[in-house]
CSV table of C-alpha atoms and ligand atoms in Angstrom, one decimal:
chain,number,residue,atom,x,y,z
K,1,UNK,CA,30.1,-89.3,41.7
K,2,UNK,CA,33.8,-88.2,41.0
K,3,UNK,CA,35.8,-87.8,44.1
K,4,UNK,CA,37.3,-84.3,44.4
K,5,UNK,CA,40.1,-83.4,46.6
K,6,UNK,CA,39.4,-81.8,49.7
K,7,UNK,CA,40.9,-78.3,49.0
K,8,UNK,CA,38.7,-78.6,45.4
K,9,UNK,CA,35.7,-79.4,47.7
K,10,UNK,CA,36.2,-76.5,50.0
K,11,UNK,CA,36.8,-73.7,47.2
K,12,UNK,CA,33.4,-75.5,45.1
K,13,UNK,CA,31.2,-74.7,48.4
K,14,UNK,CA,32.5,-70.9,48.8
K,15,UNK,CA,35.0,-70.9,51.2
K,16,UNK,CA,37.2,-68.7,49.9
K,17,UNK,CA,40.3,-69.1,47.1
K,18,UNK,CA,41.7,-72.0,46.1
K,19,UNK,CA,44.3,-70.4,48.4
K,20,UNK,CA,42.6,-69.6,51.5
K,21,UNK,CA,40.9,-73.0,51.6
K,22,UNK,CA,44.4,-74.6,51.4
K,23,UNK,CA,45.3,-72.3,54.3
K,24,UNK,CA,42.3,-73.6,56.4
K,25,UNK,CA,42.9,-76.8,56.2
K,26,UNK,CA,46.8,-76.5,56.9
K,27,UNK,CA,45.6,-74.2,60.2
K,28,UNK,CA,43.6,-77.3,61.1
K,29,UNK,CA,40.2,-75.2,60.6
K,30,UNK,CA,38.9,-78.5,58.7
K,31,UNK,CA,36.9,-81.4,59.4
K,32,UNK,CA,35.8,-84.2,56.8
K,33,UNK,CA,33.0,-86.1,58.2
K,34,UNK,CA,33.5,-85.2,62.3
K,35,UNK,CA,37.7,-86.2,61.5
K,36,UNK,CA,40.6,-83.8,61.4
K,37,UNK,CA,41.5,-83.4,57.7
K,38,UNK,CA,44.7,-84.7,57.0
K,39,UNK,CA,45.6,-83.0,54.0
K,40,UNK,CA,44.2,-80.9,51.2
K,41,UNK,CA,44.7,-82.6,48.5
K,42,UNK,CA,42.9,-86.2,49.9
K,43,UNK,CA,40.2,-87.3,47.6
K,44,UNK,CA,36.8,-87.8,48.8
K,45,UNK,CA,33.5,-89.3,48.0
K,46,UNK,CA,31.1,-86.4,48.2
K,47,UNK,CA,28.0,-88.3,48.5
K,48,UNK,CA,27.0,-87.4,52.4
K,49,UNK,CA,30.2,-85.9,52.9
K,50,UNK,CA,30.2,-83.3,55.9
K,51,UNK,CA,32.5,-80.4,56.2
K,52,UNK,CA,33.2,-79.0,59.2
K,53,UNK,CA,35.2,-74.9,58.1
K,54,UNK,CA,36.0,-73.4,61.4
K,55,UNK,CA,33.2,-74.9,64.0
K,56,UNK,CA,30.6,-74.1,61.1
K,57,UNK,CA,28.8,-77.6,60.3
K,58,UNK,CA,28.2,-77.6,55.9
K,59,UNK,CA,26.7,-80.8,54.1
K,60,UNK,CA,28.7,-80.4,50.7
K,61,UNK,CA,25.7,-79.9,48.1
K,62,UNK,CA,26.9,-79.4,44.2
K,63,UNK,CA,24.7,-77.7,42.8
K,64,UNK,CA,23.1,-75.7,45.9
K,65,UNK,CA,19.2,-75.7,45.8
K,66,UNK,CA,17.3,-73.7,48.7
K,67,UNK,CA,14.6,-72.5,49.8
K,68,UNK,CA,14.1,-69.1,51.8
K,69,UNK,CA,11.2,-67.0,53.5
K,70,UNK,CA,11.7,-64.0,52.4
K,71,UNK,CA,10.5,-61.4,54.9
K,72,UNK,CA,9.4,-58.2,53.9
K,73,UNK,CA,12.0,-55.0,53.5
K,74,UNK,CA,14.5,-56.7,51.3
K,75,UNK,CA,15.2,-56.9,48.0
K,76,UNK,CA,15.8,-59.3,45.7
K,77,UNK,CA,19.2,-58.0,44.3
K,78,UNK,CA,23.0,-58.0,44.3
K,79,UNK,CA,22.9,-54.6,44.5
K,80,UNK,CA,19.9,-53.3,46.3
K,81,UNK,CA,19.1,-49.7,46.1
K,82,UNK,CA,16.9,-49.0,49.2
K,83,UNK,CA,16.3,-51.7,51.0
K,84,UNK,CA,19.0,-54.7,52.3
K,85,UNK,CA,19.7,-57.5,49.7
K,86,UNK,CA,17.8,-61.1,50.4
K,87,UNK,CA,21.7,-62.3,49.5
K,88,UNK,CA,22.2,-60.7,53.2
K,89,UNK,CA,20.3,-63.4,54.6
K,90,UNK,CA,22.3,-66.0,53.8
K,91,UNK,CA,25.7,-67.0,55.2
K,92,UNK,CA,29.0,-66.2,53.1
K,93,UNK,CA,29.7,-69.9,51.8
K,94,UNK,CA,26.2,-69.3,49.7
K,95,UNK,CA,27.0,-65.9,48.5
K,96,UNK,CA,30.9,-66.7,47.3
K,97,UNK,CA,30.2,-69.9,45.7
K,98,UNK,CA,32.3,-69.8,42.4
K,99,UNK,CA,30.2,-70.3,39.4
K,100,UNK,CA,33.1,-71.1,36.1
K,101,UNK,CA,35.3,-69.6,38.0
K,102,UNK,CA,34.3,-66.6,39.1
K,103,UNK,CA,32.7,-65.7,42.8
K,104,UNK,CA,29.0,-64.8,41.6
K,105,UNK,CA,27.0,-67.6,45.0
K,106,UNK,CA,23.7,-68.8,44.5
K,107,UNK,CA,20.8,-66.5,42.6
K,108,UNK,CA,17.1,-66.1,43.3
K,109,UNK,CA,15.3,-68.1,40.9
K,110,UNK,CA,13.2,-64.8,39.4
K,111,UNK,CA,12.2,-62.0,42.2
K,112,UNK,CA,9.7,-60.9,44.6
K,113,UNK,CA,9.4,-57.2,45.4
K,114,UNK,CA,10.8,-55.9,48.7
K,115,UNK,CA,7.2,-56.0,50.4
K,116,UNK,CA,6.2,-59.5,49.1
K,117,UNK,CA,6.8,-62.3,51.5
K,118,UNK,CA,7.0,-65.8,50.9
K,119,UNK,CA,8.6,-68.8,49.0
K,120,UNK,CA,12.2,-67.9,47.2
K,121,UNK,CA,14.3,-70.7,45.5
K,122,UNK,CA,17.9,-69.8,45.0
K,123,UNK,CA,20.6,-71.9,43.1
K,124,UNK,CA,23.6,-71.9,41.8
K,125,UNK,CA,22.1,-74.1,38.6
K,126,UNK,CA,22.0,-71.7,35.5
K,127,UNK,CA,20.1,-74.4,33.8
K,128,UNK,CA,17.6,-74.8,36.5
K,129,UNK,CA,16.9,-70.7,36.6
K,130,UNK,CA,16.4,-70.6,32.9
K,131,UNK,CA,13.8,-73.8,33.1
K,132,UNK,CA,11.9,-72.0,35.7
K,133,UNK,CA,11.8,-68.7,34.0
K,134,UNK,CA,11.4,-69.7,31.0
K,135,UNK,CA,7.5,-69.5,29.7
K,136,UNK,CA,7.3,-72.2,28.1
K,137,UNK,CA,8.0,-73.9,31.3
K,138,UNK,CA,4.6,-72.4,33.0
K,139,UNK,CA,5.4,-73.7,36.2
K,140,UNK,CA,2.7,-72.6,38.6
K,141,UNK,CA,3.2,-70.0,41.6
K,142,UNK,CA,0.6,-69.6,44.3
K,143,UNK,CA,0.2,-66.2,45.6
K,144,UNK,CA,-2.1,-65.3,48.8
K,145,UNK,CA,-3.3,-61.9,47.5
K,146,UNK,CA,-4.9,-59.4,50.5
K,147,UNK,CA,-6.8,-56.6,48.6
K,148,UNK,CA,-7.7,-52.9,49.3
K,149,UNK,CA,-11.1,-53.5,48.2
K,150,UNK,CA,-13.8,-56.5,48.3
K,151,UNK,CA,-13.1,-58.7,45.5
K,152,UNK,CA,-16.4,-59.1,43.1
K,153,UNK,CA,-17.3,-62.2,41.5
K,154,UNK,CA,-17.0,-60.1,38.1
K,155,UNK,CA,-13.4,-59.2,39.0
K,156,UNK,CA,-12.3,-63.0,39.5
K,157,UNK,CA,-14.0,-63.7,36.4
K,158,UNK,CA,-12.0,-61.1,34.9
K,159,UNK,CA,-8.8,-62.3,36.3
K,160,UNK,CA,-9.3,-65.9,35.2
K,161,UNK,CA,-10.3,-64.8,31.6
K,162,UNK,CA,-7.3,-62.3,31.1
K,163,UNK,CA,-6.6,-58.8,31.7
K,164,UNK,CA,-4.3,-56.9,29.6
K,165,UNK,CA,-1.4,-55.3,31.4
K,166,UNK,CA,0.2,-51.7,30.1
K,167,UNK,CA,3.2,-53.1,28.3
K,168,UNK,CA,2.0,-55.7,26.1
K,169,UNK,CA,-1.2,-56.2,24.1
K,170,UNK,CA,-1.4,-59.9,25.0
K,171,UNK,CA,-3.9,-60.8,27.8
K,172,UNK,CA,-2.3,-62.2,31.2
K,173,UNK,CA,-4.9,-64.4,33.0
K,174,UNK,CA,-4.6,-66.4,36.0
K,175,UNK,CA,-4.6,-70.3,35.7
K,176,UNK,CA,-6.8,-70.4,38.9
K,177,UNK,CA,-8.4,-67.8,41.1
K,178,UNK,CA,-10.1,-69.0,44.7
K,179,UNK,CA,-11.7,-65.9,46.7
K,180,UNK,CA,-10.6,-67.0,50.3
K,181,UNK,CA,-13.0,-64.4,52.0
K,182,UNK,CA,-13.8,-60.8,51.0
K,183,UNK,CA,-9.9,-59.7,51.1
K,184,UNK,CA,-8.3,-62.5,50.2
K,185,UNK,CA,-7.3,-64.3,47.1
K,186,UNK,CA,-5.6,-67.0,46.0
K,187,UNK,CA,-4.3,-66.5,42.4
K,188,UNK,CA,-2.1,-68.8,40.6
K,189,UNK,CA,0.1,-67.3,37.8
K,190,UNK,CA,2.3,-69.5,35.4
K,191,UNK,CA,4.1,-66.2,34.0
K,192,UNK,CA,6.4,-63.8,36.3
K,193,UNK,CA,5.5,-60.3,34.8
K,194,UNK,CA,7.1,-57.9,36.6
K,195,UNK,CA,5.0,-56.4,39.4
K,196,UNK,CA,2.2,-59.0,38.0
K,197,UNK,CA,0.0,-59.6,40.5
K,198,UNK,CA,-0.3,-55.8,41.3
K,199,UNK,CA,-0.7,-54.6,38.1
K,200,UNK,CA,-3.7,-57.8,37.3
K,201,UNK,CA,-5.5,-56.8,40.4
K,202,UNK,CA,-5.1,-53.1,39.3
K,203,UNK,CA,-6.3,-53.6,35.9
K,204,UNK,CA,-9.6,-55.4,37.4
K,205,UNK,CA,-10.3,-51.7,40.1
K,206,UNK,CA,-8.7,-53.3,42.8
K,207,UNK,CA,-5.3,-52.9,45.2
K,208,UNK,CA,-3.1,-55.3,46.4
K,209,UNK,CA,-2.5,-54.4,50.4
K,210,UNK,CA,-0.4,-57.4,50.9
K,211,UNK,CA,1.0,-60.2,48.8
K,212,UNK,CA,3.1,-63.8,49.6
K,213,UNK,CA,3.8,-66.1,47.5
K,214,UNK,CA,2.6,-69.6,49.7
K,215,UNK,CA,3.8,-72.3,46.6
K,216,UNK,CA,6.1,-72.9,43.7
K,217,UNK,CA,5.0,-76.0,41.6
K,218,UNK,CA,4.1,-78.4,43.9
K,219,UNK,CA,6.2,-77.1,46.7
K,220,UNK,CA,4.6,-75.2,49.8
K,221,UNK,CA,6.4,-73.3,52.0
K,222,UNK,CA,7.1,-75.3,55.1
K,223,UNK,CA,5.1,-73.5,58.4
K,224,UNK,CA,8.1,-74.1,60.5
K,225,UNK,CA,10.7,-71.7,58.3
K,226,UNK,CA,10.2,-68.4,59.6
K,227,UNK,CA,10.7,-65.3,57.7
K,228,UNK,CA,14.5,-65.0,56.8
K,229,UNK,CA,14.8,-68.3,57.4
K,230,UNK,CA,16.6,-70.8,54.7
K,231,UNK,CA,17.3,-74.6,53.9
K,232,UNK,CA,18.5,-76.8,51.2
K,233,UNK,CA,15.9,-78.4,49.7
K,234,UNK,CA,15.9,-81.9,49.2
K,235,UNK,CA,15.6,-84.5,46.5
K,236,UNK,CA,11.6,-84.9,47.0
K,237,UNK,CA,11.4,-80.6,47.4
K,238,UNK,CA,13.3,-80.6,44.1
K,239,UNK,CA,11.0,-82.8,42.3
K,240,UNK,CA,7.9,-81.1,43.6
K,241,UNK,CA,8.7,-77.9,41.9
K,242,UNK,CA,9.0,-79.1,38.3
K,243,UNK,CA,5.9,-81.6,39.2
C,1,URA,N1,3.6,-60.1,41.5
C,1,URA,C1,3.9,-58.9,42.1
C,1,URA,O1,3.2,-57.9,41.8
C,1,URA,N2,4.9,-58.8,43.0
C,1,URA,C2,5.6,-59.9,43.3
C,1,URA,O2,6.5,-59.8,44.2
C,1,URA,C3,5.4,-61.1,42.7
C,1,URA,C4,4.3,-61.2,41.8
């Protein structure tokens, strides 16, 4: 990889203008790798490099790839109309990234509605979104469904065969379907229909009382990150998703 100067590396990972981050390194607000940055215009390898902006720790990561629980009562937008924004959840470095220039941070790789909970990827890789979202893609999400109603075998079998949803004549069917227990399913989905899930489970007499979404590809979401919790995903994570 290309070394970049320090100043360069500071404004890639959000830390403000090309300005400010010239001012936080001449305030001594920097460290490269646990040392007092010398100046801003030093080149450095960014393979492992470690920023240190102002007592906050940062591994430099171009592009950004994490993951987050999203907890329930947020929404997945810049501009939320009811509820806080997921974007709230993570700190300001994430959500000022400059993508060609412009401060626009890392974006949710497609959305979960304000009461789902569960798995979110977020990047600052516009090619990465579009592969994800895109349908010929079909990479598979796992969503633990909790339902008003007992499921029937007949509504599973409905769900795996297709259901046609109000707003297109093309059937949407899931590419698996486990009953957990009278309550709870397991549906995986290779699309990302809006309101999908609740509007499948409503076309087949049912409700959805709760949903999360517990995988993306072949990636589960760790037990030990809480809801509104986030990390960068590794190498490994990375490659699990596309499978
Ligand atoms: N399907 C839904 O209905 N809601 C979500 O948040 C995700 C999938």
């Amino acid at each position: 990889m290309k070394p970049v100067s320090l100043q360069d590396a500071l404004y890639s990972q959000g830390f403000g203008t090309r300005r400010q981050c010239l001012g936080l390194v001449q305030d001594g607000q920097v460290l490269v790798n646990g040392q007092p940055a010398a100046e801003a215009g030093q080149p450095l390898a960014t393979a492992g490099l470690v920023l240190t902006v102002a007592g906050q720790t940062w591994p430099y990561h171009a592009p950004a790839y994490l993951m987050l629980h999203k907890p329930a009562g947020v929404e997945c937008s810049q501009k939320p109309s009811l509820w806080p924004s997921v974007y709230s959840l993570l700190p300001a470095p994430l959500r000022q990234r400059p993508q060609k220039g412009a401060v626009s941070g890392v974006q949710a790789v497609g959305r979960l509605d304000q009461d789902t909970t569960g798995l979110l990827l977020l990047t600052d890789d516009g090619h990465f979104i579009h592969r994800m979202n895109s349908p010929r893609h079909q990479v598979p999400k796992v969503y633990e469904v909790t339902t008003c109603d007992s499921l029937t075998e007949a509504a599973i079998a409905q769900l795996l065969q297709g259901v046609v949803l109000d707003d297109d004549p093309q059937p949407v069917r899931a590419a698996a379907c486990e009953r957990v227990d009278a309550h709870h399913l397991r549906l995986t989905l290779t699309q990302g229909k809006y309101h999908q899930v609740k509007r499948m489970l409503a076309a087949v007499g049912n409700r959805v009382e709760a949903l999360h979404r517990s995988a993306v590809g072949g990636l589960c979401l760790p037990q030990d990150l809480l809801p509104g919790q986030w990390r960068w995903l590794g190498p490994d994570e990375l490659a699990r998703i596309e499978g």
